[in-house]
Tab-separated table of C-alpha atoms and ligand atoms in Angstrom:
chain	number	residue	atom	x	y	z
A	1	MET	CA	50.602	37.253	78.825
A	2	LEU	CA	49.844	33.960	80.492
A	3	ALA	CA	47.129	31.929	78.778
A	4	ARG	CA	44.771	29.746	80.738
A	5	ILE	CA	44.746	26.103	79.664
A	6	GLU	CA	41.986	25.864	77.085
A	7	THR	CA	40.074	22.706	77.844
A	8	GLY	CA	38.104	22.489	74.604
A	9	VAL	CA	34.966	21.158	76.262
A	10	GLY	CA	33.704	24.013	78.346
A	11	PRO	CA	30.240	24.567	79.751
A	12	PRO	CA	28.590	25.134	76.292
A	13	ALA	CA	29.370	21.536	75.222
A	14	VAL	CA	28.035	20.183	78.511
A	15	SER	CA	24.818	22.158	78.258
A	16	GLU	CA	24.318	21.012	74.659
A	17	ALA	CA	24.769	17.389	75.727
A	18	ILE	CA	22.357	17.913	78.622
A	19	GLY	CA	19.729	19.445	76.357
A	20	PHE	CA	20.098	16.681	73.794
A	21	LEU	CA	19.901	13.876	76.366
A	22	ARG	CA	16.982	15.458	78.187
A	23	GLU	CA	15.025	15.241	74.954
A	24	ARG	CA	16.123	11.724	74.026
A	25	LEU	CA	15.767	10.086	77.449
A	26	SER	CA	12.223	10.120	78.678
A	27	ARG	CA	13.080	9.545	82.358
A	28	ALA	CA	15.771	10.713	84.755
A	29	PRO	CA	18.451	8.104	85.566
A	30	ARG	CA	19.201	7.252	89.196
A	31	ALA	CA	22.611	5.780	88.468
A	32	VAL	CA	25.290	5.596	85.811
A	33	LEU	CA	26.862	2.230	85.088
A	34	VAL	CA	30.136	2.272	83.170
A	35	LEU	CA	30.768	-1.004	81.386
A	36	GLY	CA	34.455	-1.734	80.841
A	37	SER	CA	36.336	-3.863	78.286
A	38	GLY	CA	34.449	-7.011	77.312
A	39	LEU	CA	31.794	-6.343	79.969
A	40	GLY	CA	29.236	-4.813	77.644
A	41	GLU	CA	26.535	-7.533	77.766
A	42	VAL	CA	24.615	-5.809	80.538
A	43	ALA	CA	23.598	-3.199	77.978
A	44	ALA	CA	21.670	-5.914	76.095
A	45	GLU	CA	19.639	-6.772	79.210
A	46	ILE	CA	18.286	-3.282	79.788
A	47	GLU	CA	14.506	-3.128	79.502
A	48	ASP	CA	12.660	-0.446	77.632
A	49	PRO	CA	15.995	0.768	76.245
A	50	VAL	CA	16.771	4.038	74.567
A	51	ARG	CA	20.060	3.559	72.712
A	52	VAL	CA	22.052	6.582	71.723
A	53	PRO	CA	25.342	6.120	69.839
A	54	TYR	CA	27.983	8.435	71.275
A	55	GLU	CA	28.567	10.137	67.939
A	56	GLU	CA	25.022	11.543	68.049
A	57	ILE	CA	25.549	13.271	71.414
A	58	PRO	CA	26.946	16.815	71.136
A	59	GLY	CA	30.449	17.007	72.578
A	60	PHE	CA	30.819	13.263	73.198
A	61	PRO	CA	34.073	11.876	71.856
A	62	ALA	CA	33.127	9.226	69.294
A	63	ALA	CA	35.992	6.844	68.565
A	64	VAL	CA	36.420	3.798	70.771
A	65	VAL	CA	38.769	0.826	70.985
A	66	PRO	CA	37.786	-2.763	70.071
A	67	GLY	CA	35.652	-4.254	72.853
A	68	HIS	CA	34.050	-0.869	73.569
A	69	ARG	CA	30.795	-0.307	71.742
A	70	GLY	CA	30.380	3.399	72.160
A	71	GLU	CA	26.735	3.833	73.042
A	72	LEU	CA	24.672	5.121	75.887
A	73	VAL	CA	21.779	2.863	76.854
A	74	ALA	CA	19.095	4.281	79.123
A	75	GLY	CA	16.369	2.121	80.629
A	76	ILE	CA	15.561	-0.228	83.461
A	77	TRP	CA	17.930	-2.894	84.703
A	78	GLU	CA	17.035	-5.042	87.714
A	79	GLY	CA	14.223	-2.599	88.436
A	80	VAL	CA	16.546	0.399	88.473
A	81	GLU	CA	16.278	3.390	86.177
A	82	LEU	CA	19.830	3.839	84.938
A	83	VAL	CA	22.095	4.787	82.108
A	84	ALA	CA	24.748	2.318	81.000
A	85	LEU	CA	27.771	3.724	79.232
A	86	SER	CA	28.871	0.931	76.970
A	87	GLY	CA	32.360	1.933	76.001
A	88	ARG	CA	34.300	4.736	77.620
A	89	PHE	CA	36.786	7.365	76.575
A	90	HIS	CA	40.391	6.749	77.456
A	91	LEU	CA	43.072	9.361	77.778
A	92	TYR	CA	45.347	7.169	75.647
A	93	GLU	CA	43.041	7.741	72.686
A	94	GLY	CA	44.152	11.340	72.853
A	95	TRP	CA	41.041	12.773	74.491
A	96	ASP	CA	41.382	15.690	76.787
A	97	PRO	CA	40.544	14.652	80.378
A	98	VAL	CA	37.692	17.183	80.215
A	99	ALA	CA	36.132	15.242	77.315
A	100	VAL	CA	36.394	12.064	79.391
A	101	ALA	CA	34.451	13.844	82.135
A	102	LEU	CA	31.678	15.168	79.889
A	103	PRO	CA	29.289	12.167	79.994
A	104	LEU	CA	29.279	12.193	83.798
A	105	ARG	CA	28.744	15.924	83.996
A	106	ALA	CA	25.777	15.619	81.625
A	107	LEU	CA	24.233	12.587	83.361
A	108	ALA	CA	24.656	14.085	86.827
A	109	ALA	CA	22.784	17.148	85.583
A	110	LEU	CA	19.960	14.823	84.512
A	111	GLY	CA	19.670	13.487	88.048
A	112	ALA	CA	22.064	10.531	88.431
A	113	ASP	CA	23.771	10.646	91.818
A	114	ARG	CA	25.469	7.242	91.883
A	115	LEU	CA	28.246	5.908	89.694
A	116	ILE	CA	29.112	2.256	89.280
A	117	LEU	CA	32.297	1.655	87.332
A	118	THR	CA	33.746	-1.520	85.968
A	119	ASN	CA	37.052	-1.943	84.204
A	120	ALA	CA	39.612	-4.469	83.071
A	121	ALA	CA	42.905	-4.400	84.934
A	122	GLY	CA	46.171	-6.261	85.284
A	123	GLY	CA	46.876	-7.931	88.616
A	124	VAL	CA	49.836	-6.416	90.453
A	125	ARG	CA	49.397	-8.203	93.778
A	126	ARG	CA	50.477	-11.816	93.465
A	127	ASP	CA	47.063	-13.199	94.414
A	128	MET	CA	45.240	-11.080	91.801
A	129	GLY	CA	45.014	-13.731	89.108
A	130	ALA	CA	43.173	-13.647	85.791
A	131	GLY	CA	39.418	-13.764	86.318
A	132	GLU	CA	39.536	-12.327	89.850
A	133	LEU	CA	37.054	-9.560	90.692
A	134	MET	CA	38.553	-6.710	92.703
A	135	LEU	CA	36.594	-4.173	94.721
A	136	ILE	CA	38.422	-0.879	94.296
A	137	VAL	CA	39.023	0.614	97.742
A	138	ASP	CA	41.281	3.446	96.603
A	139	HIS	CA	43.342	4.533	93.645
A	140	LEU	CA	46.723	5.933	92.640
A	141	ASN	CA	46.696	8.515	89.859
A	142	PHE	CA	49.676	7.576	87.708
A	143	MET	CA	48.069	9.277	84.722
A	144	PHE	CA	49.244	12.627	86.044
A	145	ARG	CA	46.212	14.224	84.409
A	146	ASN	CA	43.137	15.622	86.096
A	147	PRO	CA	39.760	16.389	84.473
A	148	LEU	CA	39.167	19.310	86.831
A	149	VAL	CA	42.094	21.326	85.478
A	150	GLY	CA	40.777	24.527	83.935
A	151	ALA	CA	38.035	26.898	84.948
A	152	ALA	CA	35.947	25.598	87.871
A	153	ALA	CA	32.657	24.161	86.602
A	154	PRO	CA	29.551	25.559	88.314
A	155	GLY	CA	28.164	23.292	91.017
A	156	GLU	CA	31.395	21.335	91.359
A	157	ALA	CA	33.899	21.280	94.154
A	158	ARG	CA	37.070	23.147	93.171
A	159	PHE	CA	39.181	21.063	95.548
A	160	PRO	CA	37.206	17.853	96.081
A	161	ASP	CA	38.188	15.730	99.030
A	162	MET	CA	39.693	12.449	97.816
A	163	SER	CA	40.271	10.769	101.163
A	164	SER	CA	37.485	8.256	100.488
A	165	PRO	CA	36.452	8.447	96.811
A	166	TYR	CA	34.991	4.921	96.764
A	167	ASP	CA	31.939	5.117	99.006
A	168	ALA	CA	32.418	3.145	102.240
A	169	GLU	CA	28.757	2.132	102.487
A	170	PHE	CA	28.714	1.000	98.839
A	171	ARG	CA	31.832	-1.085	99.512
A	172	ARG	CA	30.195	-2.703	102.513
A	173	ILE	CA	27.091	-3.546	100.472
A	174	ALA	CA	29.248	-4.908	97.631
A	175	LEU	CA	31.185	-7.254	99.918
A	176	GLU	CA	28.006	-8.430	101.645
A	177	THR	CA	26.243	-9.070	98.317
A	178	ALA	CA	29.252	-10.924	96.886
A	179	ALA	CA	29.449	-13.131	99.974
A	180	LYS	CA	25.726	-13.943	99.751
A	181	LEU	CA	26.071	-14.869	96.080
A	182	GLY	CA	29.214	-16.940	96.707
A	183	ILE	CA	31.283	-14.674	94.437
A	184	THR	CA	34.840	-13.919	95.504
A	185	LEU	CA	35.447	-10.178	95.665
A	186	THR	CA	38.913	-9.106	96.758
A	187	ARG	CA	39.679	-5.610	98.028
A	188	GLY	CA	42.472	-3.681	96.336
A	189	VAL	CA	44.015	-0.418	95.209
A	190	TYR	CA	43.775	0.475	91.514
A	191	ALA	CA	46.644	2.305	89.846
A	192	GLY	CA	45.507	4.296	86.826
A	193	VAL	CA	48.176	4.712	84.147
A	194	LEU	CA	47.994	6.626	80.872
A	195	GLY	CA	48.835	3.751	78.492
A	196	PRO	CA	48.348	2.647	75.786
A	197	SER	CA	51.556	0.606	76.069
A	198	TYR	CA	51.437	-1.946	78.833
A	199	GLU	CA	53.828	-1.455	81.723
A	200	THR	CA	57.420	-2.599	81.931
A	201	VAL	CA	58.421	-5.167	84.532
A	202	ALA	CA	60.254	-2.430	86.463
A	203	GLU	CA	57.160	-0.220	86.407
A	204	ILE	CA	55.051	-3.026	87.853
A	205	ARG	CA	57.639	-3.551	90.588
A	206	MET	CA	57.441	0.183	91.330
A	207	LEU	CA	53.620	0.166	91.390
A	208	ALA	CA	53.612	-2.818	93.754
A	209	ALA	CA	56.075	-1.059	96.061
A	210	MET	CA	53.861	2.017	96.014
A	211	GLY	CA	50.757	0.185	97.111
A	212	ALA	CA	48.999	-0.840	93.890
A	213	ASP	CA	47.135	-4.137	93.707
A	214	ALA	CA	45.967	-3.744	90.102
A	215	VAL	CA	46.760	-1.504	87.150
A	216	GLY	CA	44.586	-0.172	84.339
A	217	MET	CA	44.149	2.683	81.886
A	218	SER	CA	40.768	4.129	82.881
A	219	THR	CA	38.505	4.957	85.839
A	220	VAL	CA	40.625	7.542	87.677
A	221	PRO	CA	39.436	10.610	85.658
A	222	GLU	CA	35.797	9.507	85.956
A	223	VAL	CA	36.081	9.025	89.706
A	224	ILE	CA	37.691	12.439	90.172
A	225	VAL	CA	34.938	14.259	88.304
A	226	ALA	CA	32.265	12.153	90.029
A	227	ARG	CA	33.596	13.241	93.414
A	228	ALA	CA	33.678	16.877	92.338
A	229	LEU	CA	30.001	16.469	91.403
A	230	GLY	CA	29.192	14.752	94.694
A	231	LEU	CA	28.284	11.389	93.121
A	232	ARG	CA	28.730	8.276	95.234
A	233	VAL	CA	31.086	5.813	93.560
A	234	LEU	CA	31.556	2.071	93.448
A	235	GLY	CA	34.320	0.516	91.337
A	236	ILE	CA	35.002	-3.096	90.435
A	237	SER	CA	37.965	-4.309	88.391
A	238	CYS	CA	37.961	-7.507	86.460
A	239	ILE	CA	41.534	-8.775	86.600
A	240	THR	CA	42.266	-10.027	83.097
A	241	ASN	CA	45.956	-10.888	83.395
A	242	PRO	CA	48.857	-10.891	85.809
A	243	ALA	CA	50.688	-7.586	85.175
A	244	ALA	CA	53.992	-7.503	83.267
A	245	GLY	CA	56.614	-9.863	84.656
A	246	LEU	CA	54.195	-11.688	86.950
A	247	GLY	CA	52.738	-14.147	84.466
A	248	VAL	CA	53.987	-16.228	81.606
A	249	GLY	CA	54.262	-14.710	78.158
A	250	ARG	CA	53.424	-11.342	76.710
A	251	LEU	CA	50.426	-9.125	77.359
A	252	ASP	CA	47.838	-9.071	74.644
A	253	HIS	CA	44.630	-7.018	74.293
A	254	GLU	CA	42.701	-9.925	72.715
A	255	GLU	CA	43.485	-12.046	75.763
A	256	VAL	CA	42.338	-9.227	78.037
A	257	LEU	CA	38.985	-9.140	76.208
A	258	GLU	CA	38.643	-12.938	76.347
A	259	VAL	CA	39.163	-13.146	80.115
A	260	ALA	CA	36.953	-10.098	80.730
A	261	GLY	CA	34.201	-11.791	78.730
A	262	ALA	CA	34.526	-15.042	80.704
A	263	ALA	CA	34.517	-13.280	84.080
A	264	GLY	CA	31.738	-11.035	82.820
A	265	TYR	CA	29.085	-13.554	83.796
A	266	ARG	CA	30.127	-13.435	87.464
A	267	LEU	CA	30.418	-9.678	87.394
A	268	ARG	CA	26.969	-9.417	85.834
A	269	ARG	CA	25.465	-11.564	88.582
A	270	LEU	CA	27.183	-9.471	91.219
A	271	LEU	CA	26.030	-6.192	89.690
A	272	ALA	CA	22.491	-7.522	89.291
A	273	GLY	CA	22.373	-8.231	93.032
A	274	LEU	CA	24.135	-5.040	93.915
A	275	VAL	CA	22.703	-2.238	91.802
A	276	PRO	CA	19.164	-2.299	93.292
A	277	LYS	CA	20.669	-2.217	96.801
A	278	LEU	CA	22.934	0.707	95.998
A	279	VAL	CA	20.014	2.672	94.632
A	280	ALA	CA	17.737	1.717	97.528
A	281	ALA	CA	20.384	2.563	100.113
A	282	ASN	CA	18.905	5.487	101.956
A	283	LEU	CA	22.014	7.554	102.242
A	284	PRO	CA	22.251	11.193	103.142
A	285	THR	CA	23.299	13.252	100.138
A	286	GLU	CA	26.727	14.689	100.441
A	287	ALA	CA	27.251	18.384	100.176
A	288	VAL	CA	29.666	19.546	97.513
A	289	GLU	CA	32.181	21.777	99.209
B	1	HPA	N1	48.024	-3.050	82.418
B	1	HPA	C1	47.284	-1.953	82.164
B	1	HPA	N2	46.005	-1.994	81.812
B	1	HPA	C2	45.418	-3.210	81.727
B	1	HPA	C3	46.136	-4.383	81.972
B	1	HPA	C4	47.502	-4.301	82.341
B	1	HPA	O1	48.192	-5.302	82.586
B	1	HPA	N3	45.242	-5.417	81.792
B	1	HPA	C5	44.058	-4.863	81.452
B	1	HPA	N4	44.158	-3.529	81.401
């Protein structure tokens, strides 16, 4: 007999997480903000915060890598009711892609309909130097994993359209806000790879030839599930290093965190200007097919 792939985190885990969060968070979030490597300071600026360590939330994977704090912070930032995910789950930690998707499924059920993602990435295009901020316009899934594999979740698209996963209106607002603030924001395509080893020089050459401008080990599973849920998505990469073979020396996680921290100030300013506009944007809700 053929067995269906057992995902491990089926609807019961999601409904437990929803029930738990509904009790802990007094208000419904408008948006989810995912804070990537070394970009966690925003969580400290949230007013009236409710902090929930991931390990307390039913079904949430708990372990995180250095630079990822592993807590959910709900509250008000720049006047916007949101939930910041400080620390995310990576496939390279061994999590099932369905576990990576669980926080978004739970927070969407609580009312969030916008997702703002940040991450650290290596620059593949020659002009993507360390410290550059890149607006993600599209992605390449080189993880070869998909969080939607398994039984279709209720209320989600079975075959979500991925022809424009990063919301065009959000991108326009992001570029306009960056220009107003005098912050350079460069458009690019993000290639998501499984990791955790960094890429070889040949792999970076391949990714460049295939249209990648930056490479990282996150974001793609979250964006896929967000689109299945009908959430509007904005993604910004902080380029922390030239990818393998494009810079001098070896790649090092500590260095990635250092650069992400230094560029974090600019990214914070950009997000502070941007998040209220994204939430105010009076956009028609998209139907989930
Ligand atoms: N490759 C993959 N992921 C990364 C990199 C990189 O060079 N830098 C930061 N995250």
